[in-house]
């Protein structure tokens, strides 16, 4: 009886999904709506970071690929007047294609060396956007990006409509990650991380599989970038810096890279901590990096599996003590 | 035509000639034992054939087709699958997941099939799951299929390595000292299982072992290496009596050869 009432993970997800859909009707607070929109974009990016990490590689260039999507969609809409929904997908494909080309070259190197290569890559993209000012608008960026084109008379320009697009993107990205996780693709990805030589000896094409993961992650990063451009109505190279890429790494590590839910947990915690802190009177946001750094150190020292890992450990410990208790009672009887 | 043919195969590591103009033919369907003292170049041969090392010179052909210079996964996809001398496994995954990775070349499930998860894919996944269970049962590990690999006893870990390789349905299976660290009964049981499976499926097998006794009863033919060179080749009976082989294993004797206690 009690077992049937227990919350299963799927039920928790369903409740969260319904809450996300109903939220704008329950609360008209635009600040929170915008925060959740930003959160959804961050989760999509961090999930991509985790997907790449699943193959044993660390990419510190996810913000750059978000930028590729943002610039691609913006330029096509503003210079060529293309439909923004088509550009939304083209942004994803452009980022994935860029990732494919770059990945085919750089994914031959492993682990920390790949991380350094992506770090340089992020900077490279920033410099292109800054220096090629005739096309990308230079450091000043591109202003007056229009809202997405209306579909069937529905106009997209309000905070609520962006909220729904972001949530839709989040749902589809999460569904994709879950499918990968539960299919052979995820199995092969994690086999590379666990032991690449063994995987290769069983016929796994290491470079191609890693490029695949990189491309899927960057596809979603590109779409998130296009959405971001519409949301802000303004993009500049400052929006897609190395520091932003590092933040996705931070969110991922704090949430836990082992679980598919890690990025969501990490992003939620790290984005709502500042929101909560600002409720304190006379709070100065300057100290935020110190708090973030402190949390990162604590997580890495005491729960290397991230917050999700910590939760899973607590649950399994609880189950163990429960079963031990049961055994003791049984023995006593 | 032999299934695999190595001609004048050499590889140097600095000044050391690990393989020295080696010629080896492996015939379709046979179990070939490759034996020799430690450092004879047995594992190096497997590493070169599987693409882990590039030979300094020489040719390797599979069914007449050159395979030197291909990547490990390309060679694997041509049907040459190897196991490793130490228990190289996906230690933090379950036994079943290990075997599932072995199906990589055979799964027939494409990228979009996996993403969409349609009914065809689900059927294929179900078939693979059953096949994985079947393979784990062949090695008496059915009850351990959900166990984490790192928790398995050594013997089962050795068996799992071979099970994964068999899951890839190789044309040529190369086993690098599969029975290392096993006790005599385990060795016998394991070798019998391998022989039964490979003979049933017609899998050509290359078996490396430095313990001569372990291979004698199981190989159709034996090649003996010493210092990277082939010093003898033939049936197990012939090899047992070969003076060069005895010399390589036991060293030279000053007095006349002792026929041993068997006589």
Coordinates of C-alpha atoms in Angstrom, one line a residue:
Chain A
X1 CA 0.0 0.0 0.0
X2 CA 2.7 2.4 1.1
X3 CA 4.9 1.4 -1.9
X4 CA 2.2 2.3 -4.4
X5 CA 2.0 5.8 -3.0
X6 CA 5.8 6.4 -3.3
X7 CA 6.8 9.0 -5.8
X8 CA 8.5 7.5 -8.8
X9 CA 11.0 9.6 -10.7
X10 CA 8.6 9.7 -13.7
X11 CA 5.9 11.2 -11.5
X12 CA 8.2 13.8 -10.2
X13 CA 9.1 14.8 -13.7
X14 CA 5.5 14.9 -14.8
X15 CA 4.7 17.2 -11.9
X16 CA 7.6 19.5 -12.7
X17 CA 6.6 19.6 -16.4
X18 CA 3.0 20.5 -15.5
X19 CA 4.2 23.2 -13.1
X20 CA 6.4 24.6 -15.8
X21 CA 3.5 24.8 -18.2
X22 CA 1.1 26.2 -15.7
X23 CA 3.6 28.6 -14.1
X24 CA 2.8 31.7 -16.2
X25 CA -0.9 31.4 -15.4
X26 CA -0.2 31.0 -11.7
X27 CA 2.3 33.9 -11.4
X28 CA 2.6 36.9 -13.7
X29 CA 5.9 37.9 -12.1
X30 CA 8.0 38.8 -15.2
X31 CA 11.2 38.6 -13.3
X32 CA 10.7 35.0 -12.4
X33 CA 9.5 34.2 -15.9
X34 CA 12.7 35.6 -17.4
X35 CA 14.8 33.8 -14.8
X36 CA 13.2 30.5 -15.7
X37 CA 13.7 31.2 -19.4
X38 CA 17.4 31.9 -18.8
X39 CA 17.4 28.7 -16.7
X40 CA 15.9 26.6 -19.5
X41 CA 18.6 27.9 -21.9
X42 CA 21.3 27.2 -19.4
X43 CA 20.0 23.6 -18.8
X44 CA 20.0 22.9 -22.6
X45 CA 23.6 24.1 -22.8
X46 CA 24.8 22.2 -19.8
X47 CA 23.1 19.0 -20.9
X48 CA 25.0 19.4 -24.1
X49 CA 28.2 19.8 -22.1
X50 CA 27.3 16.7 -20.2
X51 CA 26.7 14.7 -23.4
X52 CA 30.2 15.5 -24.6
X53 CA 31.5 14.7 -21.2
X54 CA 29.8 11.3 -21.5
X55 CA 32.4 10.4 -24.2
X56 CA 35.1 11.5 -21.9
X57 CA 35.8 14.9 -23.3
X58 CA 35.4 18.3 -21.7
X59 CA 34.3 21.1 -24.0
X60 CA 34.8 24.6 -22.8
X61 CA 33.4 26.2 -26.0
X62 CA 29.6 25.6 -25.6
X63 CA 29.0 29.4 -25.3
X64 CA 30.8 29.9 -28.6
X65 CA 28.5 27.4 -30.3
X66 CA 25.5 29.2 -28.7
X67 CA 27.0 32.3 -30.3
X68 CA 27.3 30.6 -33.7
X69 CA 23.6 29.8 -33.6
X70 CA 22.7 33.3 -32.4
X71 CA 24.7 35.1 -35.0
X72 CA 23.6 32.7 -37.8
X73 CA 19.9 33.1 -37.1
X74 CA 20.1 36.9 -36.5
X75 CA 22.1 37.6 -39.7
X76 CA 19.8 35.4 -41.8
X77 CA 16.7 37.2 -40.4
X78 CA 18.0 40.7 -40.5
X79 CA 20.0 40.6 -43.7
X80 CA 18.1 38.2 -45.8
X81 CA 14.7 38.5 -44.2
X82 CA 14.2 34.7 -43.8
X83 CA 11.5 33.3 -41.6
X84 CA 12.7 33.2 -38.0
X85 CA 11.4 29.7 -37.3
X86 CA 13.3 28.3 -40.2
X87 CA 16.4 30.2 -39.0
X88 CA 15.8 28.8 -35.5
X89 CA 16.5 25.3 -36.9
X90 CA 19.2 26.5 -39.3
X91 CA 21.0 28.0 -36.3
X92 CA 21.1 24.5 -34.8
X93 CA 22.3 23.0 -38.0
X94 CA 25.0 25.7 -38.4
X95 CA 26.3 25.1 -34.9
X96 CA 26.3 21.4 -35.4
X97 CA 28.1 21.7 -38.8
X98 CA 30.7 24.0 -37.2
X99 CA 31.1 21.5 -34.4
X100 CA 31.4 18.6 -36.9
X101 CA 34.2 20.4 -38.8
X102 CA 36.0 21.5 -35.7
X103 CA 35.5 18.3 -33.9
X104 CA 36.8 16.2 -36.7
X105 CA 40.1 18.0 -36.3
X106 CA 40.3 18.5 -32.5
X107 CA 38.6 15.3 -31.2
X108 CA 41.7 13.3 -32.1
X109 CA 43.2 14.7 -29.0
X110 CA 42.0 13.6 -25.6
X111 CA 40.8 14.9 -22.2
X112 CA 42.6 18.0 -20.9
X113 CA 44.2 18.6 -24.3
X114 CA 40.8 18.7 -26.0
X115 CA 39.6 21.0 -23.2
X116 CA 42.5 23.4 -24.0
X117 CA 41.7 23.3 -27.7
X118 CA 38.0 24.2 -27.1
X119 CA 39.1 26.9 -24.7
X120 CA 41.2 28.4 -27.6
X121 CA 38.2 27.8 -29.9
X122 CA 35.9 29.9 -27.8
X123 CA 38.4 32.8 -27.9
X124 CA 38.8 32.3 -31.6
X125 CA 35.1 32.7 -32.2
X126 CA 35.0 35.8 -30.0
X127 CA 37.8 37.4 -31.9
X128 CA 36.1 36.7 -35.2
X129 CA 32.9 38.4 -34.0
X130 CA 34.9 41.3 -32.7
X131 CA 37.2 41.9 -35.6
X132 CA 34.9 41.1 -38.6
X133 CA 32.8 44.1 -37.8
X134 CA 31.2 44.6 -41.2
X135 CA 29.4 41.3 -40.8
X136 CA 29.1 40.7 -37.1
X137 CA 28.9 44.2 -35.9
X138 CA 32.1 44.1 -33.9
X139 CA 32.2 44.7 -30.1
X140 CA 29.0 46.7 -30.3
X141 CA 27.2 43.7 -31.5
X142 CA 23.9 43.6 -33.4
X143 CA 20.9 45.6 -32.1
X144 CA 17.2 45.6 -32.7
X145 CA 16.8 41.9 -33.4
X146 CA 13.1 41.4 -34.1
X147 CA 10.8 39.0 -32.2
X148 CA 10.1 35.7 -33.9
X149 CA 7.6 35.8 -36.8
X150 CA 4.0 35.1 -35.9
X151 CA 2.5 31.7 -36.6
X152 CA -1.2 31.4 -37.5
X153 CA -1.8 34.9 -36.1
X154 CA -0.1 34.1 -32.8
X155 CA 2.5 36.8 -32.0
X156 CA 5.7 36.1 -30.1
X157 CA 7.2 39.0 -28.3
X158 CA 6.0 38.9 -24.8
X159 CA 8.0 37.4 -21.9
X160 CA 5.4 34.6 -21.6
X161 CA 5.8 33.5 -25.2
X162 CA 9.6 33.4 -24.9
X163 CA 9.1 31.4 -21.7
X164 CA 7.0 28.8 -23.6
X165 CA 9.5 28.6 -26.5
X166 CA 12.3 28.0 -24.0
X167 CA 10.4 25.4 -22.1
X168 CA 9.6 23.6 -25.3
X169 CA 13.2 23.6 -26.3
X170 CA 14.1 22.3 -22.8
X171 CA 11.6 19.5 -23.1
X172 CA 12.8 18.4 -26.5
X173 CA 16.5 18.6 -25.6
X174 CA 15.8 16.6 -22.4
X175 CA 13.8 14.0 -24.3
X176 CA 16.7 13.7 -26.7
X177 CA 19.2 13.3 -23.9
X178 CA 17.0 10.7 -22.2
X179 CA 16.6 8.7 -25.5
X180 CA 20.4 8.8 -26.0
X181 CA 20.9 7.7 -22.4
X182 CA 18.6 4.7 -22.7
X183 CA 19.7 3.7 -26.2
X184 CA 22.8 2.1 -27.7
X185 CA 24.2 5.5 -28.5
X186 CA 24.6 6.3 -24.9
X187 CA 26.1 2.9 -24.2
X188 CA 28.7 3.4 -26.9
X189 CA 29.4 7.0 -25.7
X190 CA 30.1 5.9 -22.1
X191 CA 32.1 2.9 -23.3
X192 CA 34.5 5.4 -24.9
X193 CA 34.8 7.3 -21.6
X194 CA 35.4 4.2 -19.6
X195 CA 38.0 2.6 -21.9
X196 CA 38.6 3.9 -25.3
X197 CA 41.1 1.2 -26.5
X198 CA 38.7 -1.6 -25.5
X199 CA 35.8 0.2 -27.3
X200 CA 37.9 0.6 -30.4
X201 CA 38.9 -3.1 -30.3
X202 CA 35.2 -3.9 -30.5
X203 CA 34.8 -1.8 -33.6
X204 CA 33.8 1.6 -32.1
X205 CA 35.0 4.4 -34.3
X206 CA 36.2 6.7 -31.6
X207 CA 36.5 10.0 -33.5
X208 CA 33.1 9.6 -35.3
X209 CA 31.3 8.8 -32.0
X210 CA 32.9 11.8 -30.2
X211 CA 32.1 14.0 -33.2
X212 CA 28.5 12.8 -33.0
X213 CA 28.2 13.7 -29.4
X214 CA 29.8 17.1 -30.0
X215 CA 27.4 17.8 -32.9
X216 CA 24.2 16.8 -31.0
X217 CA 25.3 19.0 -28.1
X218 CA 26.1 22.0 -30.4
X219 CA 22.8 21.5 -32.3
X220 CA 20.9 22.3 -29.2
X221 CA 23.4 25.0 -28.2
X222 CA 22.8 26.7 -31.5
X223 CA 19.0 26.6 -31.2
X224 CA 19.3 28.0 -27.6
X225 CA 21.5 30.8 -29.0
X226 CA 18.9 31.7 -31.6
X227 CA 16.3 31.9 -28.9
X228 CA 18.6 34.0 -26.7
X229 CA 19.1 36.5 -29.6
X230 CA 15.3 37.0 -29.9
X231 CA 14.9 37.2 -26.2
X232 CA 17.5 39.9 -25.6
X233 CA 16.9 41.7 -29.0
X234 CA 20.6 42.3 -28.9
X235 CA 23.7 40.1 -29.2
X236 CA 27.4 41.0 -28.9
X237 CA 30.6 39.0 -28.4
X238 CA 30.4 39.6 -24.7
X239 CA 27.4 37.3 -24.5
X240 CA 29.3 34.2 -25.5
X241 CA 32.6 34.4 -23.7
X242 CA 34.9 31.8 -22.3
X243 CA 33.5 32.7 -18.8
X244 CA 30.1 31.6 -20.0
X245 CA 31.4 28.3 -21.2
X246 CA 33.1 27.8 -17.9
X247 CA 29.8 28.5 -16.1
X248 CA 28.2 25.6 -18.0
X249 CA 31.0 23.4 -16.8
X250 CA 30.5 24.7 -13.3
X251 CA 26.7 24.0 -13.4
X252 CA 27.4 20.5 -14.8
X253 CA 30.0 19.5 -12.2
X254 CA 27.9 20.9 -9.3
X255 CA 24.7 19.1 -10.5
X256 CA 26.7 15.9 -11.3
X257 CA 27.8 14.7 -14.7
X258 CA 26.9 11.0 -14.0
X259 CA 23.2 11.5 -14.1
X260 CA 21.1 12.9 -17.0
X261 CA 19.4 15.1 -14.3
X262 CA 22.6 16.6 -13.1
X263 CA 22.7 19.6 -15.4
X264 CA 19.1 20.5 -14.5
X265 CA 19.8 20.3 -10.8
X266 CA 23.1 22.2 -11.1
X267 CA 21.6 25.0 -13.2
X268 CA 18.6 25.4 -11.0
X269 CA 20.6 25.6 -7.8
X270 CA 23.2 27.9 -9.2
X271 CA 20.8 30.2 -10.9
X272 CA 18.4 30.5 -8.0
X273 CA 21.1 31.0 -5.4
X274 CA 21.7 34.6 -6.6
X275 CA 18.0 35.2 -6.9
X276 CA 17.6 34.2 -3.3
X277 CA 20.6 36.2 -2.1
X278 CA 19.2 39.3 -3.6
X279 CA 16.3 39.1 -1.2
X280 CA 18.8 39.9 1.6
X281 CA 18.9 43.7 2.2
X282 CA 22.1 45.5 1.5
X283 CA 23.4 42.5 -0.4
X284 CA 26.3 43.2 -2.8
X285 CA 26.4 40.8 -5.8
X286 CA 30.2 41.5 -6.1
X287 CA 30.8 38.6 -3.7
X288 CA 28.9 36.1 -5.9
X289 CA 32.0 34.6 -7.6
X290 CA 33.4 33.9 -4.1
X291 CA 30.2 32.0 -3.2
X292 CA 30.2 30.1 -6.5
X293 CA 33.9 29.1 -6.1
X294 CA 33.2 28.0 -2.5
X295 CA 30.3 25.8 -3.6
X296 CA 32.4 24.3 -6.4
X297 CA 35.2 23.4 -4.0
X298 CA 32.8 22.0 -1.4
X299 CA 31.0 19.9 -4.1
X300 CA 34.3 18.6 -5.6
X301 CA 35.7 17.8 -2.2
X302 CA 32.7 16.2 -0.5
X303 CA 30.5 14.9 -3.3
X304 CA 32.4 14.3 -6.6
X305 CA 29.2 12.9 -8.1
X306 CA 27.6 16.3 -7.7
X307 CA 24.4 17.1 -6.0
X308 CA 22.5 14.3 -7.8
X309 CA 25.3 11.9 -6.8
X310 CA 25.0 13.0 -3.2
X311 CA 21.2 12.5 -3.3
X312 CA 21.6 9.0 -4.8
X313 CA 24.1 8.1 -2.2
X314 CA 21.9 9.3 0.6
X315 CA 18.9 7.3 -0.7
X316 CA 20.9 4.1 -1.1
X317 CA 22.4 4.6 2.5
X318 CA 18.9 5.1 3.8
X319 CA 17.7 1.9 2.0
X320 CA 20.6 0.0 3.4
X321 CA 20.0 1.1 7.0
X322 CA 16.3 0.3 6.6
X323 CA 17.0 -3.2 5.3
X324 CA 19.6 -3.7 8.1
X325 CA 17.0 -2.6 10.7
X326 CA 14.6 -5.0 9.1
X327 CA 17.1 -7.8 9.4
X328 CA 17.8 -6.9 13.0
X329 CA 14.1 -6.9 13.9
X330 CA 13.8 -10.2 12.1
X331 CA 16.7 -11.6 14.1
X332 CA 15.3 -10.3 17.3
X333 CA 11.9 -11.9 16.6
Chain B
X1 CA 44.1 -19.1 -49.3
X2 CA 44.7 -18.6 -45.6
X3 CA 42.2 -16.4 -43.7
X4 CA 45.0 -14.2 -42.3
X5 CA 48.5 -14.1 -43.7
X6 CA 51.4 -12.2 -42.2
X7 CA 54.5 -11.9 -44.4
X8 CA 57.9 -10.7 -43.3
X9 CA 56.3 -8.8 -40.4
X10 CA 58.8 -6.8 -38.4
X11 CA 58.4 -4.2 -35.6
X12 CA 61.1 -2.4 -33.7
X13 CA 60.8 -0.6 -30.4
X14 CA 64.0 1.4 -30.4
X15 CA 66.8 -1.2 -30.7
X16 CA 64.6 -4.1 -29.8
X17 CA 63.2 -6.2 -32.7
X18 CA 60.0 -7.4 -31.1
X19 CA 59.0 -9.2 -34.3
X20 CA 61.6 -10.2 -36.8
X21 CA 60.5 -11.0 -40.4
X22 CA 57.7 -13.2 -39.1
X23 CA 55.6 -15.3 -41.5
X24 CA 52.4 -16.7 -40.1
X25 CA 49.4 -18.1 -41.9
X26 CA 46.1 -18.7 -40.1
X27 CA 43.7 -21.1 -41.9
X28 CA 40.0 -20.6 -41.9
X29 CA 38.3 -22.5 -39.1
X30 CA 41.4 -23.7 -37.2
X31 CA 42.5 -23.0 -33.7
X32 CA 46.1 -21.9 -33.9
X33 CA 48.2 -21.7 -30.8
X34 CA 50.9 -19.1 -30.6
X35 CA 53.3 -19.9 -27.9
X36 CA 56.7 -19.0 -26.7
X37 CA 58.6 -17.8 -23.6
X38 CA 58.0 -14.4 -22.1
X39 CA 59.0 -11.6 -24.4
X40 CA 58.9 -13.8 -27.5
X41 CA 56.6 -11.3 -29.3
X42 CA 53.3 -13.1 -29.0
X43 CA 51.3 -10.2 -27.7
X44 CA 53.1 -7.8 -30.0
X45 CA 51.8 -9.9 -32.9
X46 CA 48.2 -9.5 -31.7
X47 CA 48.8 -5.8 -31.2
X48 CA 50.1 -5.4 -34.7
X49 CA 47.3 -7.4 -36.3
X50 CA 44.6 -5.5 -34.4
X51 CA 46.1 -2.2 -35.4
X52 CA 47.3 -1.1 -32.0
X53 CA 50.9 -1.0 -33.2
X54 CA 52.0 -0.2 -36.8
X55 CA 54.5 -2.7 -38.1
X56 CA 57.9 -1.3 -39.2
X57 CA 57.7 -3.5 -42.3
X58 CA 55.9 -6.4 -43.7
X59 CA 52.3 -7.2 -44.9
X60 CA 49.2 -8.5 -43.2
X61 CA 46.3 -9.6 -45.4
X62 CA 42.9 -10.8 -44.4
X63 CA 41.3 -12.8 -47.2
X64 CA 44.0 -11.3 -49.5
X65 CA 43.1 -7.7 -48.5
X66 CA 45.8 -5.6 -46.9
X67 CA 44.9 -4.4 -43.4
X68 CA 48.2 -2.7 -42.4
X69 CA 47.6 1.0 -41.6
X70 CA 43.9 0.7 -40.7
X71 CA 42.6 2.0 -37.4
X72 CA 41.7 -0.5 -34.7
X73 CA 37.9 -0.1 -35.2
X74 CA 38.3 -0.6 -39.0
X75 CA 40.2 -3.8 -38.4
X76 CA 37.6 -4.9 -35.9
X77 CA 34.8 -4.1 -38.4
X78 CA 36.6 -6.5 -40.9
X79 CA 36.0 -9.2 -38.3
X80 CA 39.3 -9.4 -36.4
X81 CA 38.5 -9.1 -32.7
X82 CA 41.0 -9.4 -29.9
X83 CA 41.0 -9.8 -26.1
X84 CA 43.5 -8.3 -23.8
X85 CA 46.1 -10.0 -21.5
X86 CA 45.0 -8.1 -18.4
X87 CA 41.3 -7.9 -17.6
X88 CA 40.4 -4.9 -19.7
X89 CA 36.7 -4.4 -19.2
X90 CA 34.2 -1.6 -18.6
X91 CA 34.7 -2.1 -14.9
X92 CA 31.9 0.3 -13.6
X93 CA 29.3 -1.1 -16.0
X94 CA 27.2 -4.3 -15.5
X95 CA 28.2 -7.6 -17.1
X96 CA 25.3 -7.2 -19.6
X97 CA 26.3 -3.7 -20.7
X98 CA 29.8 -5.0 -21.3
X99 CA 28.5 -7.7 -23.6
X100 CA 26.1 -5.1 -25.2
X101 CA 29.1 -3.0 -26.3
X102 CA 30.4 -6.1 -27.9
X103 CA 27.4 -6.1 -30.2
X104 CA 28.4 -2.7 -31.6
X105 CA 29.3 -4.0 -35.1
X106 CA 26.3 -6.4 -35.2
X107 CA 23.5 -4.4 -33.6
X108 CA 22.0 -3.1 -36.9
X109 CA 20.4 -0.3 -34.9
X110 CA 21.2 3.1 -36.6
X111 CA 21.4 6.5 -35.2
X112 CA 17.9 7.6 -36.0
X113 CA 16.4 4.3 -34.9
X114 CA 18.0 4.8 -31.5
X115 CA 16.8 8.4 -31.2
X116 CA 13.3 7.7 -32.3
X117 CA 13.0 4.5 -30.3
X118 CA 10.3 3.1 -32.6
X119 CA 8.9 -0.4 -32.4
X120 CA 11.4 -1.9 -34.8
X121 CA 14.3 -0.6 -32.7
X122 CA 12.7 -1.8 -29.5
X123 CA 12.4 -5.3 -31.1
X124 CA 16.0 -5.2 -32.1
X125 CA 17.0 -4.1 -28.6
X126 CA 15.0 -6.9 -27.1
X127 CA 16.7 -9.4 -29.4
X128 CA 20.2 -8.0 -28.4
X129 CA 19.2 -8.2 -24.7
X130 CA 18.3 -11.9 -25.1
X131 CA 21.5 -12.6 -27.1
X132 CA 23.5 -10.9 -24.3
X133 CA 21.9 -13.1 -21.7
X134 CA 22.5 -16.2 -23.9
X135 CA 26.2 -15.4 -24.1
X136 CA 26.5 -14.7 -20.4
X137 CA 24.8 -18.1 -19.8
X138 CA 27.4 -19.8 -22.0
X139 CA 30.0 -18.8 -19.5
X140 CA 27.8 -19.6 -16.5
X141 CA 27.4 -15.9 -15.7
X142 CA 23.7 -15.6 -16.3
X143 CA 23.0 -15.0 -12.6
X144 CA 25.6 -12.3 -12.5
X145 CA 24.4 -10.4 -15.5
X146 CA 23.4 -7.2 -13.6
X147 CA 26.4 -7.3 -11.3
X148 CA 29.0 -4.5 -11.6
X149 CA 32.0 -5.9 -13.5
X150 CA 34.5 -4.7 -10.9
X151 CA 32.9 -6.9 -8.3
X152 CA 33.3 -10.1 -10.4
X153 CA 35.9 -12.7 -9.3
X154 CA 39.0 -12.8 -11.5
X155 CA 38.0 -16.0 -13.4
X156 CA 34.7 -14.5 -14.5
X157 CA 36.4 -11.3 -15.5
X158 CA 38.6 -13.2 -17.8
X159 CA 35.6 -15.0 -19.2
X160 CA 33.7 -11.8 -19.7
X161 CA 36.5 -10.5 -21.9
X162 CA 36.1 -13.4 -24.2
X163 CA 32.3 -13.2 -24.0
X164 CA 32.5 -9.6 -25.3
X165 CA 34.7 -10.5 -28.1
X166 CA 32.4 -13.4 -29.1
X167 CA 29.5 -11.0 -29.0
X168 CA 31.1 -9.2 -31.9
X169 CA 30.9 -12.4 -34.0
X170 CA 34.4 -12.3 -35.2
X171 CA 35.8 -14.1 -38.2
X172 CA 39.2 -14.2 -36.4
X173 CA 39.2 -14.2 -32.7
X174 CA 42.6 -13.5 -31.0
X175 CA 42.8 -14.4 -27.4
X176 CA 45.8 -13.0 -25.5
X177 CA 46.5 -15.4 -22.6
X178 CA 42.8 -15.9 -21.7
X179 CA 43.5 -18.3 -18.8
X180 CA 46.1 -16.2 -16.9
X181 CA 45.7 -16.6 -13.2
X182 CA 43.1 -19.4 -13.4
X183 CA 43.4 -22.6 -11.5
X184 CA 43.7 -25.9 -13.4
X185 CA 40.0 -26.8 -13.3
X186 CA 38.9 -23.4 -14.3
X187 CA 41.4 -23.4 -17.2
X188 CA 40.1 -26.7 -18.4
X189 CA 36.4 -25.7 -18.2
X190 CA 37.0 -22.4 -19.9
X191 CA 39.2 -23.8 -22.7
X192 CA 36.6 -26.4 -23.4
X193 CA 33.8 -23.7 -23.6
X194 CA 35.9 -21.6 -26.0
X195 CA 36.7 -24.6 -28.2
X196 CA 33.0 -25.7 -28.2
X197 CA 31.8 -22.3 -29.2
X198 CA 34.4 -21.4 -31.8
X199 CA 34.1 -24.9 -33.4
X200 CA 30.3 -24.6 -33.5
X201 CA 30.4 -21.2 -35.1
X202 CA 33.4 -21.9 -37.3
X203 CA 35.3 -19.0 -35.7
X204 CA 39.0 -19.0 -36.6
X205 CA 40.9 -18.6 -33.4
X206 CA 44.4 -17.5 -32.5
X207 CA 45.3 -18.5 -28.9
X208 CA 48.3 -17.0 -27.2
X209 CA 49.6 -18.7 -24.1
X210 CA 53.0 -19.1 -22.6
X211 CA 52.0 -22.1 -20.5
X212 CA 52.4 -25.0 -23.1
X213 CA 50.3 -27.5 -21.2
X214 CA 47.3 -25.2 -21.3
X215 CA 47.2 -25.1 -25.1
X216 CA 48.3 -28.5 -26.2
X217 CA 44.9 -30.2 -26.0
X218 CA 43.0 -27.4 -27.6
X219 CA 44.9 -26.3 -30.7
X220 CA 44.8 -27.8 -34.1
X221 CA 48.2 -26.3 -34.9
X222 CA 50.9 -24.5 -33.0
X223 CA 53.4 -21.8 -33.9
X224 CA 56.3 -21.2 -31.5
X225 CA 58.0 -17.8 -31.3
X226 CA 61.2 -16.9 -29.6
X227 CA 62.8 -13.4 -29.8
X228 CA 60.4 -12.4 -32.5
X229 CA 61.2 -15.2 -34.8
X230 CA 59.3 -18.4 -35.6
X231 CA 61.2 -21.4 -34.4
X232 CA 58.7 -24.1 -35.0
X233 CA 55.3 -24.9 -36.5
X234 CA 53.2 -27.9 -36.5
X235 CA 50.7 -30.2 -34.7
X236 CA 50.9 -30.2 -30.8
X237 CA 52.5 -33.6 -30.9
X238 CA 55.3 -32.5 -33.2
X239 CA 55.9 -29.3 -31.2
X240 CA 56.2 -31.3 -27.9
X241 CA 59.0 -33.2 -29.4
X242 CA 60.8 -30.4 -31.1
X243 CA 64.3 -29.8 -29.8
X244 CA 64.4 -26.1 -30.6
X245 CA 61.2 -25.5 -28.6
X246 CA 62.5 -27.5 -25.6
X247 CA 65.7 -25.4 -25.8
X248 CA 63.7 -22.2 -25.9
X249 CA 61.7 -23.1 -22.9
X250 CA 64.2 -24.9 -20.8
X251 CA 67.5 -23.7 -22.0
X252 CA 70.3 -25.8 -23.4
X253 CA 71.6 -28.9 -21.8
X254 CA 75.3 -29.8 -21.9
X255 CA 74.8 -33.6 -21.8
X256 CA 72.6 -35.6 -24.1
X257 CA 68.9 -34.7 -24.3
X258 CA 66.9 -36.3 -21.6
X259 CA 63.7 -37.8 -23.1
X260 CA 61.9 -36.9 -19.8
X261 CA 59.7 -38.9 -17.5
X262 CA 57.1 -39.6 -20.1
X263 CA 59.2 -42.3 -21.8

